[in-house]
Amino acid sequence: TFSYFIRLCLEKILLQCVLQSRNLSGADAINALRPFYFAVHPDFFGQHPKEREVNENSLKRLNGYLENLQKPGFRSFKPTQLTFYVRERERNSSNVQESFGASGFRAVSFTLHTRDLLSTVLDILNSCSLSTEHIQSLNVNSQPHKEGSSTANRPIKWDKTYYSFTGFKDPEEELEQAQRVETTLISWLDDNEASAVKKLKKSLPLRKELERLKFELSHQLQLSDIRWQRSWGIAHRCSQLHSLGRLVQQRPEVLKNVKGRTVVFTDRSGMSAAGHIMLGTMDVHHHWTKIFERLPNYCKLQNRLLFLEDRISQLLGGIQVIYIEELQPLMTLEEYYETLDSFYNKLCDSRLPFHPRSLRGLQMILESDRYAPGLHEFGHFTIPTVCDPATLQWFIFSKAQEARENLKRKEEMMITEKELMDTSTERFSLDRLYKEPSVSSAQMIDCCKRLLEESLPYLQGMHLCISHFYSVLQDGDLCIPWNWK
C-alpha cells in the first residue's frame, strides 16, 4: 500500500541518518580506546605471565573484530566474548562479570555484539568502567549507552507487528537469539576449519624454512635450544633467525661462548634468571653483540646467584629455591640476583629456627608482587620477598606435608598429561598438539579426556593449541578453550 511504501522509505532515510551520525573512523576508534589499551596492555603485566597471555589473546580477537567492522560491505555478525585483566581503578558498579584480586588488576568479561565502530568502542569502555567523555571531542554525535541519554541517535524501534507484516528481521530478536546460542566446539570447527586449512597450507613453506634455520643455527653455534617468549608468527620468527644468522657471519668471534646455551627471543636483551641468552627483537646487532661479549661476566654472576640460592636453602631447613620460567615473570639475571640478595639479608636478620634438612625435598619460588605466601598445585611454595619471617615459618611448617603430596601428584599428573596428549595427537592425526603456558596440567588432562570421547575429522593434519579462547592464528593454528562445550 502507499502508506506502507512511505513508511518503508522513511525508515531507510532515518536509518541512513542514524548511521551517518554514528560514523567513526578506524583512527578515531584507536584514539577513543587509548584509556582501554593503557589499562590492559600486556607490557604492564610483566609480573603476571598468565594475565599477560590472556590479554594478548583477547587483544588479537578484539583487533580482528574491529577490522571486520571496517571492511566494506561487512554483514556477518557473531557475538564475541572477551576477557581482559584491567589495571585496577576505582571500583564502579557494573553489570559485567568482575572479580578483583590483590595484585592491582581485575578480570572483566563482556560480549561484543555491535555492528558499528562507535557502539563497539562505547561498549568496551563502559564494560571496563572507563570514561567515555573524551569521545564527545571526536566530532561524533552519539552518547554513551546508559539510562537517561538522548534518544536522538538511537535506531528506530518499530512495533513487533511491523516485522510480522513486512517479513523483515527484528534486530532485537536476532541479537537475543545470537546471545542464547553458546559456541560449541563442533559449530566453531564447522565455521573455521576452511579458514584454518587455508592459512596452514600457506604457512607450510615458511614452517619448513623456520625448522631449517633453527637446526642450522643450533648446530653451527652448538646451542642447547632456540625459543621464543611470545607466540610470534612464523614469518616473524624466520626474520629473527635470519638476523641472528647475519650476525654470525659478520662477527663469528663474539659467539664463541654460546656453546650449550639456550637463546630466547624476547622483548629485551640480556641474560634471564634461568641462565638463557635473551635477544630483544627490537634491538639491533650492536646490542646483541654486547650481550655475547658479556657472557663471561654473566657466568660469574650466575655462580654467585647459585651460591645465594644454596645459602637461603640452608637457612630454611634445606628447602630448594627454584625459578620456573613458565610460571614466573621473565627476569634478568641481575634482577633475580637482587631479589635473592634482598631476601637472604632479611632471613639473616630474622634468624628463623629451622632445623637443618627438615624441609629437604621441598621447593619454593620467590615472587616480588605477592604479599601472602601460597602453595601451588604442583607442590612448590610461592614466597613473597616482603613476607614477614614469622608468617613464613608458620606457613611452611603447616603446609609441608601437603606440599610433599602435591609434589608426588605432580609427577603422576605430568605422566598422565603426556600420555593423553600423545594419544590425542595419534587419534586425531594432528600434526601438532600443544598448550599455552597459562593452561594447567589438570585443565589439559580434562580437555584431552573429553576430546577423546568425540569424533573430530576436522582436526586431521592440523596444529591444535589448547588455550582459553577460540581463535585461528595467522599461520593456521586452531586455538580452542580447554573447557570447550
Short mmCIF file of C-alpha atoms in Angstrom, two decimals:
data_model
loop_
_atom_site.label_atom_id
_atom_site.label_comp_id
_atom_site.label_asym_id
_atom_site.label_seq_id
_atom_site.Cartn_x
_atom_site.Cartn_y
_atom_site.Cartn_z
CA THR A 1 0.00 0.00 0.00
CA PHE A 2 1.02 3.64 -0.40
CA SER A 3 1.23 4.21 3.39
CA TYR A 4 3.45 1.15 3.74
CA PHE A 5 5.72 2.40 0.94
CA ILE A 6 6.03 5.84 2.57
CA ARG A 7 6.80 4.23 5.92
CA LEU A 8 9.47 1.97 4.41
CA CYS A 9 11.17 4.90 2.65
CA LEU A 10 11.06 6.91 5.85
CA GLU A 11 12.71 4.05 7.74
CA LYS A 12 15.55 3.81 5.21
CA ILE A 13 16.17 7.58 5.23
CA LEU A 14 16.17 7.82 9.02
CA LEU A 15 18.39 4.75 9.41
CA GLN A 16 20.88 6.25 6.95
CA CYS A 17 20.96 9.45 9.01
CA VAL A 18 21.48 7.42 12.17
CA LEU A 19 24.39 5.52 10.65
CA GLN A 20 25.97 8.71 9.36
CA SER A 21 25.67 10.39 12.75
CA ARG A 22 27.24 7.36 14.37
CA ASN A 23 30.13 7.12 11.89
CA LEU A 24 33.57 6.61 13.43
CA SER A 25 36.83 6.12 11.55
CA GLY A 26 39.40 3.47 12.43
CA ALA A 27 41.84 6.14 13.60
CA ASP A 28 39.15 7.71 15.78
CA ALA A 29 38.38 4.30 17.29
CA ILE A 30 42.05 3.79 18.21
CA ASN A 31 42.19 7.25 19.81
CA ALA A 32 38.96 6.65 21.70
CA LEU A 33 40.26 3.34 23.03
CA ARG A 34 43.56 4.76 24.34
CA PRO A 35 42.42 4.58 28.01
CA PHE A 36 41.40 0.96 27.44
CA TYR A 37 44.70 -0.02 25.77
CA PHE A 38 46.58 1.69 28.60
CA ALA A 39 44.61 -0.33 31.17
CA VAL A 40 45.04 -3.76 29.52
CA HIS A 41 48.28 -3.58 27.50
CA PRO A 42 50.31 -6.80 28.07
CA ASP A 43 53.51 -4.82 28.69
CA PHE A 44 52.06 -3.66 32.01
CA PHE A 45 51.59 -7.29 33.12
CA GLY A 46 55.21 -8.36 33.00
CA GLN A 47 55.00 -9.75 36.55
CA HIS A 48 51.89 -11.78 35.68
CA PRO A 49 52.57 -14.16 32.74
CA LYS A 50 49.11 -15.80 32.81
CA GLU A 51 47.22 -12.49 32.79
CA ARG A 52 49.58 -11.09 30.16
CA GLU A 53 48.87 -14.01 27.84
CA VAL A 54 45.09 -13.72 28.35
CA ASN A 55 45.23 -10.01 27.41
CA GLU A 56 47.42 -10.74 24.38
CA ASN A 57 44.93 -13.31 23.08
CA SER A 58 41.92 -11.10 23.78
CA LEU A 59 43.52 -8.12 22.02
CA LYS A 60 44.14 -10.27 18.93
CA ARG A 61 40.47 -11.25 18.83
CA LEU A 62 39.32 -7.69 19.53
CA ASN A 63 41.52 -6.32 16.73
CA GLY A 64 40.03 -8.89 14.36
CA TYR A 65 36.52 -7.81 15.39
CA LEU A 66 37.36 -4.12 14.82
CA GLU A 67 38.98 -4.88 11.44
CA ASN A 68 35.87 -6.75 10.28
CA LEU A 69 33.66 -3.81 11.20
CA GLN A 70 35.71 -1.59 8.89
CA LYS A 71 35.54 -3.90 5.88
CA PRO A 72 33.30 -2.59 3.07
CA GLY A 73 30.05 -4.49 2.88
CA PHE A 74 30.68 -6.38 6.12
CA ARG A 75 27.43 -8.09 7.11
CA SER A 76 28.24 -11.26 9.07
CA PHE A 77 27.51 -10.94 12.76
CA LYS A 78 28.62 -13.16 15.59
CA PRO A 79 28.81 -12.16 19.29
CA THR A 80 32.39 -12.31 20.58
CA GLN A 81 33.09 -12.92 24.26
CA LEU A 82 36.29 -11.39 25.61
CA THR A 83 38.08 -11.42 28.94
CA PHE A 84 40.65 -8.81 29.95
CA TYR A 85 42.65 -8.19 33.07
CA VAL A 86 42.25 -4.46 33.66
CA ARG A 87 44.67 -2.50 35.78
CA GLU A 88 42.61 -1.64 38.82
CA ARG A 89 40.99 1.76 39.20
CA GLU A 90 38.13 2.93 41.38
CA ARG A 91 35.60 0.13 41.57
CA ASN A 92 32.37 1.18 39.95
CA SER A 93 29.15 -0.75 39.90
CA SER A 94 28.80 -2.67 36.70
CA ASN A 95 26.63 -5.37 35.24
CA VAL A 96 29.58 -7.23 33.74
CA GLN A 97 31.26 -10.16 35.40
CA GLU A 98 34.17 -8.85 37.50
CA SER A 99 36.47 -10.41 40.02
CA PHE A 100 39.01 -8.35 41.96
CA GLY A 101 42.37 -9.62 43.16
CA ALA A 102 45.04 -8.24 45.41
CA SER A 103 47.52 -7.80 42.55
CA GLY A 104 46.36 -4.40 41.26
CA PHE A 105 44.05 -5.60 38.46
CA ARG A 106 40.61 -7.09 37.95
CA ALA A 107 39.16 -9.58 35.48
CA VAL A 108 36.42 -8.22 33.21
CA SER A 109 34.37 -10.37 30.83
CA PHE A 110 31.97 -8.96 28.26
CA THR A 111 30.40 -9.85 24.91
CA LEU A 112 30.66 -7.68 21.79
CA HIS A 113 27.62 -7.82 19.52
CA THR A 114 27.59 -4.36 17.94
CA ARG A 115 27.66 -3.70 14.20
CA ASP A 116 29.45 -0.32 14.11
CA LEU A 117 32.72 1.07 15.48
CA LEU A 118 31.21 3.71 17.74
CA SER A 119 28.88 1.33 19.58
CA THR A 120 31.73 -1.16 19.94
CA VAL A 121 34.08 1.46 21.42
CA LEU A 122 31.42 2.62 23.87
CA ASP A 123 30.60 -0.94 24.91
CA ILE A 124 34.29 -1.71 25.56
CA LEU A 125 34.86 1.43 27.64
CA ASN A 126 31.63 1.06 29.61
CA SER A 127 32.26 -2.64 30.27
CA CYS A 128 35.66 -1.80 31.75
CA SER A 129 34.25 1.11 33.79
CA LEU A 130 36.34 3.59 31.81
CA SER A 131 35.26 7.15 30.99
CA THR A 132 33.58 7.89 27.65
CA GLU A 133 33.55 11.66 27.98
CA HIS A 134 36.55 12.11 25.66
CA ILE A 135 34.57 10.60 22.75
CA GLN A 136 32.50 13.79 22.52
CA SER A 137 35.61 15.56 21.19
CA LEU A 138 35.82 13.18 18.20
CA ASN A 139 33.01 15.00 16.33
CA VAL A 140 30.68 12.08 16.82
CA ASN A 141 27.04 12.82 17.64
CA SER A 142 26.41 9.98 20.00
CA GLN A 143 26.19 9.47 23.76
CA PRO A 144 27.19 6.50 25.92
CA HIS A 145 24.63 3.76 26.21
CA LYS A 146 23.05 4.45 29.57
CA GLU A 147 19.75 5.39 31.06
CA GLY A 148 18.74 8.99 30.54
CA SER A 149 20.90 9.52 27.43
CA SER A 150 19.48 11.31 24.44
CA THR A 151 17.37 9.20 22.09
CA ALA A 152 18.16 11.33 19.03
CA ASN A 153 20.71 8.88 17.65
CA ARG A 154 19.07 5.60 18.56
CA PRO A 155 17.93 3.27 15.74
CA ILE A 156 14.21 3.34 15.04
CA LYS A 157 12.30 0.81 17.13
CA TRP A 158 9.26 -0.41 15.23
CA ASP A 159 6.36 -2.29 16.77
CA LYS A 160 6.65 -6.10 16.60
CA THR A 161 3.66 -6.24 14.22
CA TYR A 162 5.69 -4.24 11.68
CA TYR A 163 8.23 -7.09 11.36
CA SER A 164 5.47 -9.71 11.21
CA PHE A 165 3.71 -7.83 8.43
CA THR A 166 6.76 -6.91 6.31
CA GLY A 167 8.76 -10.08 6.85
CA PHE A 168 11.86 -8.07 7.85
CA LYS A 169 14.03 -9.47 10.64
CA ASP A 170 13.71 -7.92 14.07
CA PRO A 171 17.28 -6.86 15.05
CA GLU A 172 16.50 -7.16 18.77
CA GLU A 173 15.22 -10.70 18.29
CA GLU A 174 18.30 -11.59 16.23
CA LEU A 175 20.53 -10.31 18.99
CA GLU A 176 18.69 -12.26 21.69
CA GLN A 177 18.94 -15.46 19.63
CA ALA A 178 22.65 -14.93 18.99
CA GLN A 179 23.29 -14.41 22.70
CA ARG A 180 21.33 -17.55 23.58
CA VAL A 181 23.35 -19.70 21.20
CA GLU A 182 26.50 -20.78 23.01
CA THR A 183 29.54 -21.54 20.89
CA THR A 184 30.29 -25.27 20.80
CA LEU A 185 33.45 -26.96 19.59
CA ILE A 186 31.69 -28.65 16.67
CA SER A 187 29.93 -25.48 15.48
CA TRP A 188 33.12 -23.45 15.78
CA LEU A 189 35.14 -26.02 13.83
CA ASP A 190 32.42 -26.07 11.18
CA ASP A 191 32.73 -22.31 10.77
CA ASN A 192 36.52 -22.01 10.97
CA GLU A 193 38.06 -25.22 9.59
CA ALA A 194 38.27 -23.95 5.99
CA SER A 195 39.96 -20.71 7.04
CA ALA A 196 42.45 -22.58 9.24
CA VAL A 197 43.31 -25.08 6.49
CA LYS A 198 43.91 -22.24 4.01
CA LYS A 199 46.21 -20.37 6.41
CA LEU A 200 48.03 -23.57 7.39
CA LYS A 201 48.77 -24.53 3.76
CA LYS A 202 50.04 -21.01 3.10
CA SER A 203 52.37 -21.22 6.11
CA LEU A 204 53.89 -24.65 5.33
CA PRO A 205 56.86 -23.38 3.26
CA LEU A 206 57.72 -20.87 6.00
CA ARG A 207 57.41 -23.55 8.67
CA LYS A 208 59.96 -25.69 6.80
CA GLU A 209 62.22 -22.67 6.45
CA LEU A 210 61.95 -21.99 10.19
CA GLU A 211 62.93 -25.55 11.07
CA ARG A 212 65.87 -25.41 8.67
CA LEU A 213 67.16 -22.13 10.07
CA LYS A 214 66.71 -23.27 13.65
CA PHE A 215 68.55 -26.55 13.02
CA GLU A 216 71.43 -24.91 11.15
CA LEU A 217 71.99 -22.18 13.76
CA SER A 218 71.69 -24.60 16.68
CA HIS A 219 74.22 -26.92 15.04
CA GLN A 220 76.60 -24.15 13.98
CA LEU A 221 76.63 -22.46 17.41
CA GLN A 222 76.18 -25.74 19.37
CA LEU A 223 73.17 -24.25 21.16
CA SER A 224 71.03 -26.27 23.52
CA ASP A 225 67.82 -24.72 22.13
CA ILE A 226 66.28 -21.68 20.43
CA ARG A 227 62.98 -20.42 21.85
CA TRP A 228 60.54 -17.52 21.66
CA GLN A 229 58.97 -15.78 24.63
CA ARG A 230 55.81 -14.88 22.74
CA SER A 231 53.65 -16.54 20.12
CA TRP A 232 55.02 -14.52 17.19
CA GLY A 233 54.04 -15.63 13.70
CA ILE A 234 56.23 -17.95 11.62
CA ALA A 235 57.37 -15.16 9.28
CA HIS A 236 58.41 -13.03 12.25
CA ARG A 237 60.40 -15.92 13.74
CA CYS A 238 62.16 -16.62 10.45
CA SER A 239 63.13 -12.96 10.25
CA GLN A 240 64.66 -13.12 13.74
CA LEU A 241 66.69 -16.21 12.85
CA HIS A 242 67.89 -14.61 9.62
CA SER A 243 69.03 -11.62 11.67
CA LEU A 244 70.96 -13.88 14.07
CA GLY A 245 72.46 -15.70 11.10
CA ARG A 246 73.76 -12.42 9.65
CA LEU A 247 75.40 -11.58 12.99
CA VAL A 248 77.10 -15.00 12.99
CA GLN A 249 78.55 -14.26 9.54
CA GLN A 250 79.64 -10.71 10.42
CA ARG A 251 81.01 -11.30 13.95
CA PRO A 252 81.69 -15.03 14.45
CA GLU A 253 84.27 -14.31 17.17
CA VAL A 254 81.70 -12.87 19.62
CA LEU A 255 79.67 -16.09 19.62
CA LYS A 256 82.46 -18.38 20.80
CA ASN A 257 80.99 -18.61 24.35
CA VAL A 258 77.44 -19.65 23.47
CA LYS A 259 78.07 -23.40 23.39
CA GLY A 260 75.42 -25.31 25.36
CA ARG A 261 73.31 -22.19 25.94
CA THR A 262 69.66 -21.56 25.10
CA VAL A 263 68.78 -18.46 23.06
CA VAL A 264 65.38 -16.87 23.72
CA PHE A 265 63.94 -14.10 21.52
CA THR A 266 62.19 -11.69 23.88
CA ASP A 267 61.28 -8.03 24.37
CA ARG A 268 64.69 -7.07 25.80
CA SER A 269 68.30 -8.23 25.64
CA GLY A 270 70.32 -9.73 28.49
CA MET A 271 70.56 -12.99 30.38
CA SER A 272 67.47 -14.43 32.02
CA ALA A 273 67.18 -15.66 35.58
CA ALA A 274 67.19 -19.19 34.15
CA GLY A 275 70.57 -18.57 32.51
CA HIS A 276 69.28 -18.20 28.94
CA ILE A 277 70.59 -15.61 26.45
CA MET A 278 67.80 -13.10 25.77
CA LEU A 279 67.85 -11.30 22.42
CA GLY A 280 65.46 -8.34 22.25
CA THR A 281 63.58 -8.41 18.96
CA MET A 282 63.59 -4.60 18.77
CA ASP A 283 67.34 -4.34 19.41
CA VAL A 284 69.97 -4.03 16.68
CA HIS A 285 73.05 -6.24 16.24
CA HIS A 286 75.12 -3.82 18.32
CA HIS A 287 73.03 -4.66 21.41
CA TRP A 288 73.12 -8.41 20.71
CA THR A 289 76.90 -8.26 20.27
CA LYS A 290 77.30 -6.65 23.70
CA ILE A 291 75.30 -9.47 25.31
CA PHE A 292 77.50 -12.14 23.72
CA GLU A 293 80.63 -10.26 24.78
CA ARG A 294 79.39 -10.09 28.38
CA LEU A 295 78.79 -13.84 28.69
CA PRO A 296 81.91 -14.49 30.85
CA ASN A 297 80.72 -11.84 33.35
CA TYR A 298 77.21 -13.28 33.28
CA CYS A 299 78.65 -16.69 34.14
CA LYS A 300 80.37 -15.22 37.21
CA LEU A 301 77.13 -13.57 38.34
CA GLN A 302 75.28 -16.84 37.76
CA ASN A 303 77.70 -18.66 40.07
CA ARG A 304 77.14 -16.03 42.77
CA LEU A 305 73.39 -16.47 42.28
CA LEU A 306 73.64 -20.24 42.75
CA PHE A 307 75.61 -19.66 45.93
CA LEU A 308 72.87 -17.35 47.24
CA GLU A 309 70.20 -19.94 46.49
CA ASP A 310 72.23 -22.51 48.41
CA ARG A 311 72.64 -20.18 51.42
CA ILE A 312 68.89 -19.44 51.51
CA SER A 313 68.20 -23.17 51.32
CA GLN A 314 70.42 -23.81 54.36
CA LEU A 315 68.65 -21.11 56.39
CA LEU A 316 65.24 -22.58 55.52
CA GLY A 317 65.83 -26.19 56.51
CA GLY A 318 67.04 -27.45 53.13
CA ILE A 319 64.09 -26.26 51.01
CA GLN A 320 65.24 -25.78 47.40
CA VAL A 321 64.96 -22.31 45.82
CA ILE A 322 63.94 -22.66 42.17
CA TYR A 323 62.97 -20.41 39.27
CA ILE A 324 60.16 -21.67 36.99
CA GLU A 325 60.19 -19.97 33.60
CA GLU A 326 56.62 -20.88 32.69
CA LEU A 327 55.07 -19.62 35.93
CA GLN A 328 57.22 -16.63 36.84
CA PRO A 329 57.76 -13.31 35.07
CA LEU A 330 60.74 -13.15 32.74
CA MET A 331 63.50 -11.62 34.89
CA THR A 332 67.07 -10.75 34.00
CA LEU A 333 69.90 -12.38 35.89
CA GLU A 334 70.66 -9.05 37.61
CA GLU A 335 67.04 -8.58 38.73
CA TYR A 336 66.81 -12.10 40.10
CA TYR A 337 70.13 -11.76 41.93
CA GLU A 338 68.92 -8.55 43.62
CA THR A 339 65.70 -10.32 44.65
CA LEU A 340 67.63 -13.24 46.16
CA ASP A 341 70.11 -10.95 47.88
CA SER A 342 67.37 -8.86 49.50
CA PHE A 343 65.53 -11.97 50.71
CA TYR A 344 68.76 -13.53 52.01
CA ASN A 345 69.60 -10.44 54.09
CA LYS A 346 66.07 -10.47 55.52
CA LEU A 347 66.46 -14.11 56.57
CA CYS A 348 69.86 -13.45 58.16
CA ASP A 349 68.41 -10.64 60.25
CA SER A 350 65.43 -12.74 61.42
CA ARG A 351 67.41 -15.91 62.29
CA LEU A 352 64.47 -18.28 61.85
CA PRO A 353 64.88 -21.53 63.84
CA PHE A 354 64.53 -24.09 61.03
CA HIS A 355 66.02 -27.50 61.82
CA PRO A 356 68.74 -28.40 59.29
CA ARG A 357 67.45 -30.54 56.39
CA SER A 358 63.94 -30.70 57.94
CA LEU A 359 62.41 -29.37 54.70
CA ARG A 360 64.69 -31.23 52.31
CA GLY A 361 62.87 -32.29 49.14
CA LEU A 362 60.53 -29.29 49.15
CA GLN A 363 60.71 -26.36 46.71
CA MET A 364 59.96 -22.65 46.74
CA ILE A 365 59.93 -19.72 44.31
CA LEU A 366 60.28 -16.04 45.22
CA GLU A 367 57.73 -13.53 43.96
CA SER A 368 58.12 -9.79 44.37
CA ASP A 369 54.49 -8.91 43.60
CA ARG A 370 52.79 -11.03 46.29
CA TYR A 371 52.08 -10.20 49.92
CA ALA A 372 50.99 -13.58 51.29
CA PRO A 373 52.69 -16.97 50.92
CA GLY A 374 50.96 -19.68 48.94
CA LEU A 375 51.21 -23.34 47.92
CA HIS A 376 50.99 -24.18 44.23
CA GLU A 377 49.12 -27.26 42.98
CA PHE A 378 52.49 -28.59 41.76
CA GLY A 379 53.82 -28.57 45.33
CA HIS A 380 56.19 -25.59 45.36
CA PHE A 381 55.74 -22.71 47.81
CA THR A 382 55.29 -19.19 46.42
CA ILE A 383 57.00 -16.90 48.92
CA PRO A 384 56.77 -13.07 48.75
CA THR A 385 60.11 -11.30 49.12
CA VAL A 386 58.43 -8.99 51.67
CA CYS A 387 56.92 -11.86 53.69
CA ASP A 388 57.09 -11.49 57.47
CA PRO A 389 59.58 -14.13 58.78
CA ALA A 390 57.22 -15.41 61.50
CA THR A 391 54.39 -15.79 58.95
CA LEU A 392 56.78 -17.53 56.56
CA GLN A 393 57.88 -20.04 59.20
CA TRP A 394 54.34 -20.86 60.32
CA PHE A 395 53.07 -21.24 56.73
CA ILE A 396 55.87 -23.58 55.60
CA PHE A 397 55.55 -25.78 58.68
CA SER A 398 51.77 -26.03 58.42
CA LYS A 399 51.80 -26.83 54.66
CA ALA A 400 54.89 -29.06 54.45
CA GLN A 401 53.00 -32.35 54.30
CA GLU A 402 50.51 -31.05 51.74
CA ALA A 403 53.43 -29.78 49.66
CA ARG A 404 55.03 -33.23 49.60
CA GLU A 405 51.73 -34.78 48.50
CA ASN A 406 51.35 -32.17 45.73
CA LEU A 407 54.90 -32.84 44.51
CA LYS A 408 54.14 -36.54 44.25
CA ARG A 409 50.84 -35.83 42.48
CA LYS A 410 52.68 -33.54 40.07
CA GLU A 411 54.85 -36.38 38.78
CA GLU A 412 51.79 -38.57 38.21
CA MET A 413 49.93 -35.70 36.56
CA MET A 414 52.78 -34.91 34.16
CA ILE A 415 52.91 -38.55 33.04
CA THR A 416 49.13 -38.66 32.55
CA GLU A 417 49.17 -35.37 30.63
CA LYS A 418 51.87 -36.56 28.23
CA GLU A 419 50.12 -39.90 27.63
CA LEU A 420 46.80 -38.16 26.87
CA MET A 421 48.48 -35.64 24.55
CA ASP A 422 50.25 -38.43 22.65
CA THR A 423 47.02 -40.43 22.39
CA SER A 424 45.04 -37.38 21.21
CA THR A 425 47.68 -36.49 18.63
CA GLU A 426 47.57 -40.01 17.20
CA ARG A 427 43.79 -40.43 17.43
CA PHE A 428 43.00 -37.23 15.52
CA SER A 429 46.09 -37.40 13.23
CA LEU A 430 47.18 -33.99 14.44
CA ASP A 431 50.40 -32.52 13.12
CA ARG A 432 50.95 -30.87 16.50
CA LEU A 433 49.16 -30.59 19.84
CA TYR A 434 50.34 -28.07 22.43
CA LYS A 435 49.00 -25.76 25.13
CA GLU A 436 49.54 -22.20 26.29
CA PRO A 437 51.62 -21.86 29.49
CA SER A 438 48.59 -20.45 31.34
CA VAL A 439 46.72 -23.77 30.88
CA SER A 440 47.45 -26.03 33.84
CA SER A 441 48.14 -29.77 33.61
CA ALA A 442 44.82 -30.53 35.33
CA GLN A 443 42.97 -28.44 32.72
CA MET A 444 44.89 -30.09 29.87
CA ILE A 445 44.09 -33.56 31.19
CA ASP A 446 40.40 -32.74 31.44
CA CYS A 447 40.41 -31.26 27.93
CA CYS A 448 42.12 -34.27 26.32
CA LYS A 449 39.88 -36.78 28.08
CA ARG A 450 36.78 -35.09 26.69
CA LEU A 451 38.30 -34.67 23.22
CA LEU A 452 38.96 -38.41 23.04
CA GLU A 453 35.24 -39.04 23.51
CA GLU A 454 34.46 -37.10 20.31
CA SER A 455 34.74 -37.82 16.61
CA LEU A 456 36.61 -34.86 15.09
CA PRO A 457 37.72 -35.49 11.49
CA TYR A 458 38.24 -31.72 11.12
CA LEU A 459 41.49 -31.94 13.08
CA GLN A 460 43.43 -34.21 10.74
CA GLY A 461 46.81 -32.65 9.90
CA MET A 462 46.09 -29.51 11.96
CA HIS A 463 48.07 -27.68 14.64
CA LEU A 464 45.88 -27.57 17.74
CA CYS A 465 46.58 -25.25 20.67
CA ILE A 466 44.70 -25.62 23.95
CA SER A 467 44.02 -22.13 25.22
CA HIS A 468 41.30 -20.12 26.99
CA PHE A 469 39.56 -18.85 23.84
CA TYR A 470 38.52 -19.83 20.33
CA SER A 471 40.70 -18.33 17.60
CA VAL A 472 42.51 -19.13 14.36
CA LEU A 473 46.10 -17.87 14.43
CA GLN A 474 47.66 -16.17 11.40
CA ASP A 475 49.57 -19.34 10.46
CA GLY A 476 46.54 -21.64 10.68
CA ASP A 477 46.86 -22.97 14.25
CA LEU A 478 43.48 -23.74 15.80
CA CYS A 479 43.08 -22.46 19.36
CA ILE A 480 40.26 -23.86 21.48
CA PRO A 481 39.46 -23.27 25.17
CA TRP A 482 40.39 -26.12 27.49
CA ASN A 483 36.82 -26.12 28.88
CA TRP A 484 35.14 -26.25 25.46
CA LYS A 485 31.50 -27.22 25.30
#
